[in-house]
Amino acid sequence: MIRPIVKDILFLQRKAEKAGRKDTSEGRDLYDTLAAHSEDCVGLAANMIGSTKAIIAVSDNGHLLLMYNPEITKASPSTYETEEGCLSLSGRRPCRRHDWVEVRYEDENFHKKKKRFQGFTAEIVQHEMDHLAGILI
């Protein structure tokens, strides 16, 4: 189900709670909502659709990837300055991102996975992970 995008700053600043198998419908809604906004959005965190669970969906080189309970386990020592936008916020804001990140997460079947993301996909993942920590750009 496609859900509306949350713009309430106080809600978006809440830290996410661990997701479990009972939260799969929220994951599907997050995936559906990202797919519906794919023309102007490349990633969403669950709090952006009104959920407090640790779930993100990102475009990984055009393929939508759903991650439950993602954790960045490693990051490149090198970083760069960029500007990012967000469906929940107006405008674009400067931020600093790592060139690559390694993420441990659970897939849609709650199988443990680990993947390294580079370039723009790494930037998307870091942005959505910030959302789970209650950090807004």
mmCIF file of N, CA and C in Angstrom:
data_model
loop_
_atom_site.group_PDB
_atom_site.id
_atom_site.type_symbol
_atom_site.label_atom_id
_atom_site.label_comp_id
_atom_site.label_asym_id
_atom_site.label_seq_id
_atom_site.Cartn_x
_atom_site.Cartn_y
_atom_site.Cartn_z
ATOM 1 N N MET A 1 0.841 -1.168 0.000
ATOM 2 C CA MET A 1 0.000 0.000 0.000
ATOM 3 C C MET A 1 0.897 1.246 0.000
ATOM 4 N N ILE A 2 0.565 2.183 -0.813
ATOM 5 C CA ILE A 2 1.307 3.444 -0.882
ATOM 6 C C ILE A 2 0.821 4.342 0.254
ATOM 7 N N ARG A 3 1.756 4.801 1.060
ATOM 8 C CA ARG A 3 1.413 5.662 2.196
ATOM 9 C C ARG A 3 1.864 7.096 1.933
ATOM 10 N N PRO A 4 1.214 8.056 2.602
ATOM 11 C CA PRO A 4 1.649 9.451 2.472
ATOM 12 C C PRO A 4 3.007 9.668 3.136
ATOM 13 N N ILE A 5 3.752 10.644 2.651
ATOM 14 C CA ILE A 5 5.068 10.980 3.194
ATOM 15 C C ILE A 5 4.903 11.870 4.426
ATOM 16 N N VAL A 6 5.535 11.474 5.531
ATOM 17 C CA VAL A 6 5.483 12.216 6.787
ATOM 18 C C VAL A 6 6.424 13.413 6.703
ATOM 19 N N LYS A 7 5.955 14.561 7.154
ATOM 20 C CA LYS A 7 6.765 15.774 7.167
ATOM 21 C C LYS A 7 6.909 16.353 8.570
ATOM 22 N N ASP A 8 6.387 15.657 9.569
ATOM 23 C CA ASP A 8 6.441 16.087 10.967
ATOM 24 C C ASP A 8 7.869 15.904 11.503
ATOM 25 N N ILE A 9 8.569 17.011 11.722
ATOM 26 C CA ILE A 9 9.975 16.989 12.138
ATOM 27 C C ILE A 9 10.165 16.232 13.454
ATOM 28 N N LEU A 10 9.293 16.439 14.417
ATOM 29 C CA LEU A 10 9.430 15.756 15.716
ATOM 30 C C LEU A 10 9.314 14.246 15.560
ATOM 31 N N PHE A 11 8.398 13.787 14.712
ATOM 32 C CA PHE A 11 8.279 12.345 14.476
ATOM 33 C C PHE A 11 9.522 11.820 13.767
ATOM 34 N N LEU A 12 9.999 12.558 12.772
ATOM 35 C CA LEU A 12 11.165 12.119 11.998
ATOM 36 C C LEU A 12 12.440 12.077 12.836
ATOM 37 N N GLN A 13 12.479 12.803 13.948
ATOM 38 C CA GLN A 13 13.672 12.819 14.794
ATOM 39 C C GLN A 13 13.689 11.683 15.826
ATOM 40 N N ARG A 14 12.663 10.857 15.846
ATOM 41 C CA ARG A 14 12.639 9.711 16.762
ATOM 42 C C ARG A 14 13.542 8.607 16.229
ATOM 43 N N LYS A 15 14.241 7.934 17.123
ATOM 44 C CA LYS A 15 15.090 6.809 16.720
ATOM 45 C C LYS A 15 14.227 5.582 16.453
ATOM 46 N N ALA A 16 14.627 4.819 15.451
ATOM 47 C CA ALA A 16 13.878 3.636 15.046
ATOM 48 C C ALA A 16 14.037 2.492 16.052
ATOM 49 N N GLU A 17 13.013 1.651 16.094
ATOM 50 C CA GLU A 17 13.012 0.440 16.919
ATOM 51 C C GLU A 17 13.288 -0.754 16.019
ATOM 52 N N LYS A 18 13.847 -1.802 16.597
ATOM 53 C CA LYS A 18 14.144 -3.025 15.843
ATOM 54 C C LYS A 18 12.869 -3.564 15.186
ATOM 55 N N ALA A 19 13.005 -3.963 13.931
ATOM 56 C CA ALA A 19 11.888 -4.545 13.190
ATOM 57 C C ALA A 19 11.916 -6.064 13.333
ATOM 58 N N GLY A 20 10.744 -6.667 13.295
ATOM 59 C CA GLY A 20 10.615 -8.118 13.363
ATOM 60 C C GLY A 20 9.686 -8.626 12.271
ATOM 61 N N ARG A 21 9.471 -9.926 12.252
ATOM 62 C CA ARG A 21 8.627 -10.545 11.223
ATOM 63 C C ARG A 21 7.211 -9.961 11.199
ATOM 64 N N LYS A 22 6.727 -9.497 12.327
ATOM 65 C CA LYS A 22 5.382 -8.902 12.377
ATOM 66 C C LYS A 22 5.324 -7.560 11.644
ATOM 67 N N ASP A 23 6.477 -7.039 11.251
ATOM 68 C CA ASP A 23 6.545 -5.741 10.582
ATOM 69 C C ASP A 23 6.682 -5.853 9.060
ATOM 70 N N THR A 24 6.452 -7.035 8.517
ATOM 71 C CA THR A 24 6.621 -7.206 7.064
ATOM 72 C C THR A 24 5.644 -6.361 6.262
ATOM 73 N N SER A 25 4.442 -6.120 6.791
ATOM 74 C CA SER A 25 3.492 -5.281 6.037
ATOM 75 C C SER A 25 4.016 -3.845 5.941
ATOM 76 N N GLU A 26 4.694 -3.369 6.987
ATOM 77 C CA GLU A 26 5.290 -2.036 6.928
ATOM 78 C C GLU A 26 6.416 -2.008 5.894
ATOM 79 N N GLY A 27 7.181 -3.089 5.818
ATOM 80 C CA GLY A 27 8.231 -3.179 4.806
ATOM 81 C C GLY A 27 7.660 -3.162 3.402
ATOM 82 N N ARG A 28 6.583 -3.902 3.186
ATOM 83 C CA ARG A 28 5.940 -3.907 1.862
ATOM 84 C C ARG A 28 5.405 -2.518 1.515
ATOM 85 N N ASP A 29 4.794 -1.847 2.513
ATOM 86 C CA ASP A 29 4.284 -0.491 2.264
ATOM 87 C C ASP A 29 5.425 0.473 1.921
ATOM 88 N N LEU A 30 6.555 0.326 2.595
ATOM 89 C CA LEU A 30 7.712 1.180 2.320
ATOM 90 C C LEU A 30 8.195 0.944 0.885
ATOM 91 N N TYR A 31 8.301 -0.309 0.504
ATOM 92 C CA TYR A 31 8.717 -0.681 -0.849
ATOM 93 C C TYR A 31 7.744 -0.102 -1.881
ATOM 94 N N ASP A 32 6.443 -0.290 -1.644
ATOM 95 C CA ASP A 32 5.419 0.218 -2.574
ATOM 96 C C ASP A 32 5.469 1.739 -2.682
ATOM 97 N N THR A 33 5.681 2.398 -1.558
ATOM 98 C CA THR A 33 5.725 3.862 -1.553
ATOM 99 C C THR A 33 6.945 4.362 -2.315
ATOM 100 N N LEU A 34 8.104 3.711 -2.127
ATOM 101 C CA LEU A 34 9.292 4.099 -2.895
ATOM 102 C C LEU A 34 9.064 3.864 -4.382
ATOM 103 N N ALA A 35 8.472 2.721 -4.743
ATOM 104 C CA ALA A 35 8.207 2.431 -6.153
ATOM 105 C C ALA A 35 7.296 3.504 -6.755
ATOM 106 N N ALA A 36 6.317 3.968 -5.990
ATOM 107 C CA ALA A 36 5.385 4.984 -6.478
ATOM 108 C C ALA A 36 6.064 6.342 -6.664
ATOM 109 N N HIS A 37 7.136 6.577 -5.920
ATOM 110 C CA HIS A 37 7.857 7.858 -5.997
ATOM 111 C C HIS A 37 9.181 7.727 -6.753
ATOM 112 N N SER A 38 9.359 6.660 -7.497
ATOM 113 C CA SER A 38 10.658 6.375 -8.122
ATOM 114 C C SER A 38 11.118 7.446 -9.107
ATOM 115 N N GLU A 39 10.219 8.257 -9.600
ATOM 116 C CA GLU A 39 10.610 9.336 -10.526
ATOM 117 C C GLU A 39 11.385 10.442 -9.817
ATOM 118 N N ASP A 40 11.107 10.645 -8.513
ATOM 119 C CA ASP A 40 11.724 11.757 -7.795
ATOM 120 C C ASP A 40 12.347 11.349 -6.463
ATOM 121 N N CYS A 41 12.517 10.050 -6.242
ATOM 122 C CA CYS A 41 13.041 9.575 -4.960
ATOM 123 C C CYS A 41 13.802 8.274 -5.157
ATOM 124 N N VAL A 42 14.933 8.128 -4.439
ATOM 125 C CA VAL A 42 15.755 6.923 -4.576
ATOM 126 C C VAL A 42 15.898 6.144 -3.267
ATOM 127 N N GLY A 43 15.262 6.628 -2.198
ATOM 128 C CA GLY A 43 15.335 5.925 -0.932
ATOM 129 C C GLY A 43 14.315 6.448 0.055
ATOM 130 N N LEU A 44 13.870 5.562 0.934
ATOM 131 C CA LEU A 44 12.944 5.930 2.003
ATOM 132 C C LEU A 44 13.294 5.145 3.259
ATOM 133 N N ALA A 45 13.069 5.773 4.400
ATOM 134 C CA ALA A 45 13.155 5.099 5.693
ATOM 135 C C ALA A 45 11.734 4.975 6.229
ATOM 136 N N ALA A 46 11.496 3.979 7.060
ATOM 137 C CA ALA A 46 10.144 3.699 7.541
ATOM 138 C C ALA A 46 9.499 4.884 8.241
ATOM 139 N N ASN A 47 10.298 5.711 8.933
ATOM 140 C CA ASN A 47 9.674 6.851 9.613
ATOM 141 C C ASN A 47 9.073 7.848 8.619
ATOM 142 N N MET A 48 9.511 7.808 7.387
ATOM 143 C CA MET A 48 8.978 8.714 6.370
ATOM 144 C C MET A 48 7.560 8.326 5.945
ATOM 145 N N ILE A 49 7.120 7.109 6.327
ATOM 146 C CA ILE A 49 5.734 6.701 6.051
ATOM 147 C C ILE A 49 4.977 6.456 7.357
ATOM 148 N N GLY A 50 5.506 6.958 8.470
ATOM 149 C CA GLY A 50 4.781 6.885 9.729
ATOM 150 C C GLY A 50 5.066 5.681 10.595
ATOM 151 N N SER A 51 6.115 4.932 10.304
ATOM 152 C CA SER A 51 6.480 3.757 11.101
ATOM 153 C C SER A 51 7.706 4.070 11.951
ATOM 154 N N THR A 52 7.784 3.473 13.120
ATOM 155 C CA THR A 52 8.942 3.672 13.992
ATOM 156 C C THR A 52 9.950 2.538 13.868
ATOM 157 N N LYS A 53 9.796 1.667 12.904
ATOM 158 C CA LYS A 53 10.647 0.482 12.767
ATOM 159 C C LYS A 53 11.903 0.759 11.927
ATOM 160 N N ALA A 54 12.939 -0.013 12.168
ATOM 161 C CA ALA A 54 14.217 0.127 11.470
ATOM 162 C C ALA A 54 14.157 -0.618 10.129
ATOM 163 N N ILE A 55 13.582 0.061 9.166
ATOM 164 C CA ILE A 55 13.438 -0.501 7.820
ATOM 165 C C ILE A 55 13.759 0.614 6.822
ATOM 166 N N ILE A 56 14.554 0.266 5.797
ATOM 167 C CA ILE A 56 14.800 1.217 4.715
ATOM 168 C C ILE A 56 14.598 0.515 3.371
ATOM 169 N N ALA A 57 14.291 1.311 2.367
ATOM 170 C CA ALA A 57 14.214 0.827 0.991
ATOM 171 C C ALA A 57 15.043 1.793 0.150
ATOM 172 N N VAL A 58 15.909 1.236 -0.701
ATOM 173 C CA VAL A 58 16.779 2.074 -1.525
ATOM 174 C C VAL A 58 16.817 1.547 -2.952
ATOM 175 N N SER A 59 17.119 2.449 -3.857
ATOM 176 C CA SER A 59 17.361 2.058 -5.239
ATOM 177 C C SER A 59 18.840 1.705 -5.349
ATOM 178 N N ASP A 60 19.123 0.458 -5.629
ATOM 179 C CA ASP A 60 20.492 -0.027 -5.785
ATOM 180 C C ASP A 60 20.730 -0.221 -7.281
ATOM 181 N N ASN A 61 21.190 0.854 -7.927
ATOM 182 C CA ASN A 61 21.408 0.839 -9.374
ATOM 183 C C ASN A 61 20.135 0.444 -10.128
ATOM 184 N N GLY A 62 19.008 1.024 -9.718
ATOM 185 C CA GLY A 62 17.740 0.780 -10.390
ATOM 186 C C GLY A 62 16.922 -0.367 -9.830
ATOM 187 N N HIS A 63 17.504 -1.187 -8.978
ATOM 188 C CA HIS A 63 16.795 -2.308 -8.351
ATOM 189 C C HIS A 63 16.418 -1.894 -6.929
ATOM 190 N N LEU A 64 15.136 -1.988 -6.570
ATOM 191 C CA LEU A 64 14.715 -1.597 -5.227
ATOM 192 C C LEU A 64 15.067 -2.691 -4.222
ATOM 193 N N LEU A 65 15.723 -2.280 -3.152
ATOM 194 C CA LEU A 65 16.201 -3.202 -2.133
ATOM 195 C C LEU A 65 15.601 -2.808 -0.790
ATOM 196 N N LEU A 66 14.995 -3.780 -0.111
ATOM 197 C CA LEU A 66 14.388 -3.572 1.191
ATOM 198 C C LEU A 66 15.311 -4.150 2.256
ATOM 199 N N MET A 67 15.595 -3.370 3.303
ATOM 200 C CA MET A 67 16.495 -3.825 4.363
ATOM 201 C C MET A 67 15.849 -3.609 5.725
ATOM 202 N N TYR A 68 15.782 -4.691 6.493
ATOM 203 C CA TYR A 68 15.310 -4.626 7.872
ATOM 204 C C TYR A 68 16.528 -4.567 8.796
ATOM 205 N N ASN A 69 16.456 -3.722 9.792
ATOM 206 C CA ASN A 69 17.491 -3.593 10.822
ATOM 207 C C ASN A 69 18.903 -3.415 10.249
ATOM 208 N N PRO A 70 19.065 -2.500 9.289
ATOM 209 C CA PRO A 70 20.397 -2.313 8.707
ATOM 210 C C PRO A 70 21.358 -1.644 9.696
ATOM 211 N N GLU A 71 22.615 -2.053 9.605
ATOM 212 C CA GLU A 71 23.687 -1.461 10.417
ATOM 213 C C GLU A 71 24.892 -1.257 9.526
ATOM 214 N N ILE A 72 25.482 -0.078 9.570
ATOM 215 C CA ILE A 72 26.730 0.150 8.851
ATOM 216 C C ILE A 72 27.846 -0.442 9.707
ATOM 217 N N THR A 73 28.554 -1.427 9.152
ATOM 218 C CA THR A 73 29.614 -2.108 9.903
ATOM 219 C C THR A 73 30.998 -1.576 9.545
ATOM 220 N N LYS A 74 31.144 -1.023 8.336
ATOM 221 C CA LYS A 74 32.411 -0.431 7.901
ATOM 222 C C LYS A 74 32.092 0.724 6.972
ATOM 223 N N ALA A 75 32.989 1.695 6.944
ATOM 224 C CA ALA A 75 32.846 2.832 6.036
ATOM 225 C C ALA A 75 34.220 3.247 5.546
ATOM 226 N N SER A 76 34.259 3.778 4.351
ATOM 227 C CA SER A 76 35.530 4.226 3.789
ATOM 228 C C SER A 76 36.103 5.347 4.647
ATOM 229 N N PRO A 77 37.423 5.413 4.752
ATOM 230 C CA PRO A 77 38.020 6.530 5.484
ATOM 231 C C PRO A 77 37.850 7.851 4.732
ATOM 232 N N SER A 78 37.697 7.767 3.416
ATOM 233 C CA SER A 78 37.536 8.994 2.634
ATOM 234 C C SER A 78 36.066 9.395 2.566
ATOM 235 N N THR A 79 35.841 10.701 2.613
ATOM 236 C CA THR A 79 34.491 11.257 2.552
ATOM 237 C C THR A 79 34.453 12.382 1.534
ATOM 238 N N TYR A 80 33.264 12.836 1.228
ATOM 239 C CA TYR A 80 33.090 13.951 0.300
ATOM 240 C C TYR A 80 31.892 14.784 0.731
ATOM 241 N N GLU A 81 31.883 16.030 0.306
ATOM 242 C CA GLU A 81 30.764 16.949 0.555
ATOM 243 C C GLU A 81 29.770 16.808 -0.595
ATOM 244 N N THR A 82 28.490 16.835 -0.265
ATOM 245 C CA THR A 82 27.448 16.781 -1.282
ATOM 246 C C THR A 82 26.238 17.563 -0.787
ATOM 247 N N GLU A 83 25.221 17.646 -1.621
ATOM 248 C CA GLU A 83 23.939 18.241 -1.239
ATOM 249 C C GLU A 83 22.866 17.210 -1.497
ATOM 250 N N GLU A 84 21.945 17.077 -0.549
ATOM 251 C CA GLU A 84 20.877 16.092 -0.692
ATOM 252 C C GLU A 84 19.520 16.729 -0.459
ATOM 253 N N GLY A 85 18.526 16.156 -1.109
ATOM 254 C CA GLY A 85 17.141 16.520 -0.883
ATOM 255 C C GLY A 85 16.446 15.371 -0.182
ATOM 256 N N CYS A 86 15.217 15.621 0.255
ATOM 257 C CA CYS A 86 14.462 14.608 0.989
ATOM 258 C C CYS A 86 12.979 14.870 0.767
ATOM 259 N N LEU A 87 12.209 13.832 0.535
ATOM 260 C CA LEU A 87 10.769 14.017 0.345
ATOM 261 C C LEU A 87 10.095 14.594 1.582
ATOM 262 N N SER A 88 10.663 14.344 2.756
ATOM 263 C CA SER A 88 10.066 14.827 4.001
ATOM 264 C C SER A 88 10.420 16.284 4.306
ATOM 265 N N LEU A 89 11.403 16.819 3.617
ATOM 266 C CA LEU A 89 11.877 18.183 3.888
ATOM 267 C C LEU A 89 11.932 18.969 2.586
ATOM 268 N N SER A 90 11.783 20.267 2.670
ATOM 269 C CA SER A 90 11.892 21.081 1.463
ATOM 270 C C SER A 90 13.348 21.494 1.234
ATOM 271 N N GLY A 91 13.702 21.689 -0.003
ATOM 272 C CA GLY A 91 15.035 22.165 -0.350
ATOM 273 C C GLY A 91 16.106 21.096 -0.328
ATOM 274 N N ARG A 92 17.330 21.548 -0.489
ATOM 275 C CA ARG A 92 18.512 20.681 -0.475
ATOM 276 C C ARG A 92 19.445 21.197 0.597
ATOM 277 N N ARG A 93 20.194 20.286 1.208
ATOM 278 C CA ARG A 93 21.085 20.663 2.300
ATOM 279 C C ARG A 93 22.444 19.984 2.124
ATOM 280 N N PRO A 94 23.506 20.671 2.561
ATOM 281 C CA PRO A 94 24.844 20.075 2.465
ATOM 282 C C PRO A 94 25.038 18.993 3.527
ATOM 283 N N CYS A 95 25.837 18.004 3.184
ATOM 284 C CA CYS A 95 26.201 16.958 4.148
ATOM 285 C C CYS A 95 27.499 16.283 3.682
ATOM 286 N N ARG A 96 28.069 15.478 4.554
ATOM 287 C CA ARG A 96 29.304 14.755 4.255
ATOM 288 C C ARG A 96 28.979 13.260 4.248
ATOM 289 N N ARG A 97 29.475 12.547 3.233
ATOM 290 C CA ARG A 97 29.208 11.115 3.082
ATOM 291 C C ARG A 97 30.498 10.345 2.822
ATOM 292 N N HIS A 98 30.494 9.077 3.236
ATOM 293 C CA HIS A 98 31.605 8.161 2.946
ATOM 294 C C HIS A 98 31.493 7.677 1.500
ATOM 295 N N ASP A 99 32.640 7.382 0.889
ATOM 296 C CA ASP A 99 32.657 6.883 -0.489
ATOM 297 C C ASP A 99 31.977 5.520 -0.605
ATOM 298 N N TRP A 100 32.142 4.677 0.405
ATOM 299 C CA TRP A 100 31.483 3.374 0.433
ATOM 300 C C TRP A 100 31.141 3.006 1.872
ATOM 301 N N VAL A 101 30.134 2.155 2.009
ATOM 302 C CA VAL A 101 29.744 1.624 3.319
ATOM 303 C C VAL A 101 29.438 0.143 3.175
ATOM 304 N N GLU A 102 29.719 -0.599 4.221
ATOM 305 C CA GLU A 102 29.354 -2.010 4.283
ATOM 306 C C GLU A 102 28.211 -2.130 5.285
ATOM 307 N N VAL A 103 27.149 -2.807 4.877
ATOM 308 C CA VAL A 103 25.934 -2.868 5.685
ATOM 309 C C VAL A 103 25.544 -4.313 5.964
ATOM 310 N N ARG A 104 25.230 -4.561 7.234
ATOM 311 C CA ARG A 104 24.652 -5.842 7.641
ATOM 312 C C ARG A 104 23.162 -5.584 7.836
ATOM 313 N N TYR A 105 22.318 -6.438 7.279
ATOM 314 C CA TYR A 105 20.878 -6.243 7.349
ATOM 315 C C TYR A 105 20.156 -7.575 7.205
ATOM 316 N N GLU A 106 18.841 -7.530 7.345
ATOM 317 C CA GLU A 106 18.000 -8.695 7.094
ATOM 318 C C GLU A 106 17.150 -8.385 5.869
ATOM 319 N N ASP A 107 17.035 -9.370 4.970
ATOM 320 C CA ASP A 107 16.243 -9.159 3.753
ATOM 321 C C ASP A 107 14.755 -9.357 4.041
ATOM 322 N N GLU A 108 13.946 -9.339 2.997
ATOM 323 C CA GLU A 108 12.496 -9.442 3.169
ATOM 324 C C GLU A 108 12.042 -10.759 3.794
ATOM 325 N N ASN A 109 12.917 -11.777 3.785
ATOM 326 C CA ASN A 109 12.619 -13.065 4.436
ATOM 327 C C ASN A 109 13.352 -13.201 5.770
ATOM 328 N N PHE A 110 13.945 -12.101 6.221
ATOM 329 C CA PHE A 110 14.702 -12.017 7.466
ATOM 330 C C PHE A 110 15.934 -12.924 7.475
ATOM 331 N N HIS A 111 16.500 -13.131 6.279
ATOM 332 C CA HIS A 111 17.796 -13.799 6.167
ATOM 333 C C HIS A 111 18.868 -12.732 6.338
ATOM 334 N N LYS A 112 19.910 -13.054 7.095
ATOM 335 C CA LYS A 112 20.992 -12.100 7.330
ATOM 336 C C LYS A 112 21.821 -11.938 6.060
ATOM 337 N N LYS A 113 22.121 -10.685 5.742
ATOM 338 C CA LYS A 113 22.898 -10.352 4.551
ATOM 339 C C LYS A 113 23.949 -9.323 4.916
ATOM 340 N N LYS A 114 24.943 -9.230 4.067
ATOM 341 C CA LYS A 114 25.975 -8.203 4.204
ATOM 342 C C LYS A 114 26.323 -7.751 2.804
ATOM 343 N N LYS A 115 26.394 -6.435 2.604
ATOM 344 C CA LYS A 115 26.677 -5.930 1.267
ATOM 345 C C LYS A 115 27.445 -4.622 1.364
ATOM 346 N N ARG A 116 28.352 -4.423 0.413
ATOM 347 C CA ARG A 116 29.081 -3.161 0.308
ATOM 348 C C ARG A 116 28.425 -2.330 -0.790
ATOM 349 N N PHE A 117 28.144 -1.076 -0.448
ATOM 350 C CA PHE A 117 27.557 -0.138 -1.393
ATOM 351 C C PHE A 117 28.573 0.945 -1.681
ATOM 352 N N GLN A 118 28.638 1.375 -2.943
ATOM 353 C CA GLN A 118 29.593 2.398 -3.353
ATOM 354 C C GLN A 118 28.878 3.526 -4.080
ATOM 355 N N GLY A 119 29.551 4.652 -4.171
ATOM 356 C CA GLY A 119 29.058 5.768 -4.960
ATOM 357 C C GLY A 119 27.707 6.274 -4.503
ATOM 358 N N PHE A 120 26.837 6.546 -5.487
ATOM 359 C CA PHE A 120 25.544 7.134 -5.191
ATOM 360 C C PHE A 120 24.688 6.225 -4.308
ATOM 361 N N THR A 121 24.759 4.911 -4.523
ATOM 362 C CA THR A 121 23.969 3.992 -3.692
ATOM 363 C C THR A 121 24.426 4.070 -2.240
ATOM 364 N N ALA A 122 25.716 4.193 -2.001
ATOM 365 C CA ALA A 122 26.223 4.354 -0.630
ATOM 366 C C ALA A 122 25.694 5.642 -0.010
ATOM 367 N N GLU A 123 25.602 6.684 -0.814
ATOM 368 C CA GLU A 123 25.064 7.958 -0.326
ATOM 369 C C GLU A 123 23.598 7.800 0.083
ATOM 370 N N ILE A 124 22.826 7.112 -0.738
ATOM 371 C CA ILE A 124 21.408 6.872 -0.432
ATOM 372 C C ILE A 124 21.279 6.102 0.880
ATOM 373 N N VAL A 125 22.051 5.028 1.017
ATOM 374 C CA VAL A 125 21.989 4.200 2.227
ATOM 375 C C VAL A 125 22.316 5.038 3.460
ATOM 376 N N GLN A 126 23.356 5.863 3.381
ATOM 377 C CA GLN A 126 23.735 6.691 4.528
ATOM 378 C C GLN A 126 22.629 7.681 4.890
ATOM 379 N N HIS A 127 21.987 8.255 3.891
ATOM 380 C CA HIS A 127 20.886 9.197 4.129
ATOM 381 C C HIS A 127 19.746 8.493 4.873
ATOM 382 N N GLU A 128 19.371 7.309 4.409
ATOM 383 C CA GLU A 128 18.263 6.581 5.041
ATOM 384 C C GLU A 128 18.646 6.069 6.432
ATOM 385 N N MET A 129 19.903 5.688 6.604
ATOM 386 C CA MET A 129 20.369 5.264 7.927
ATOM 387 C C MET A 129 20.325 6.431 8.903
ATOM 388 N N ASP A 130 20.630 7.643 8.436
ATOM 389 C CA ASP A 130 20.487 8.828 9.279
ATOM 390 C C ASP A 130 19.042 8.971 9.745
ATOM 391 N N HIS A 131 18.088 8.731 8.836
ATOM 392 C CA HIS A 131 16.677 8.804 9.222
ATOM 393 C C HIS A 131 16.380 7.846 10.382
ATOM 394 N N LEU A 132 16.910 6.629 10.311
ATOM 395 C CA LEU A 132 16.647 5.655 11.377
ATOM 396 C C LEU A 132 17.214 6.113 12.714
ATOM 397 N N ALA A 133 18.264 6.915 12.668
ATOM 398 C CA ALA A 133 18.867 7.457 13.901
ATOM 399 C C ALA A 133 18.217 8.773 14.328
ATOM 400 N N GLY A 134 17.211 9.217 13.579
ATOM 401 C CA GLY A 134 16.550 10.478 13.910
ATOM 402 C C GLY A 134 17.300 11.699 13.451
ATOM 403 N N ILE A 135 18.274 11.512 12.551
ATOM 404 C CA ILE A 135 19.089 12.622 12.052
ATOM 405 C C ILE A 135 18.507 13.101 10.729
ATOM 406 N N LEU A 136 18.247 14.387 10.656
ATOM 407 C CA LEU A 136 17.740 14.985 9.424
ATOM 408 C C LEU A 136 18.833 15.840 8.810
ATOM 409 N N ILE A 137 18.951 15.771 7.483
ATOM 410 C CA ILE A 137 19.956 16.603 6.824
ATOM 411 C C ILE A 137 19.527 18.050 6.836
#
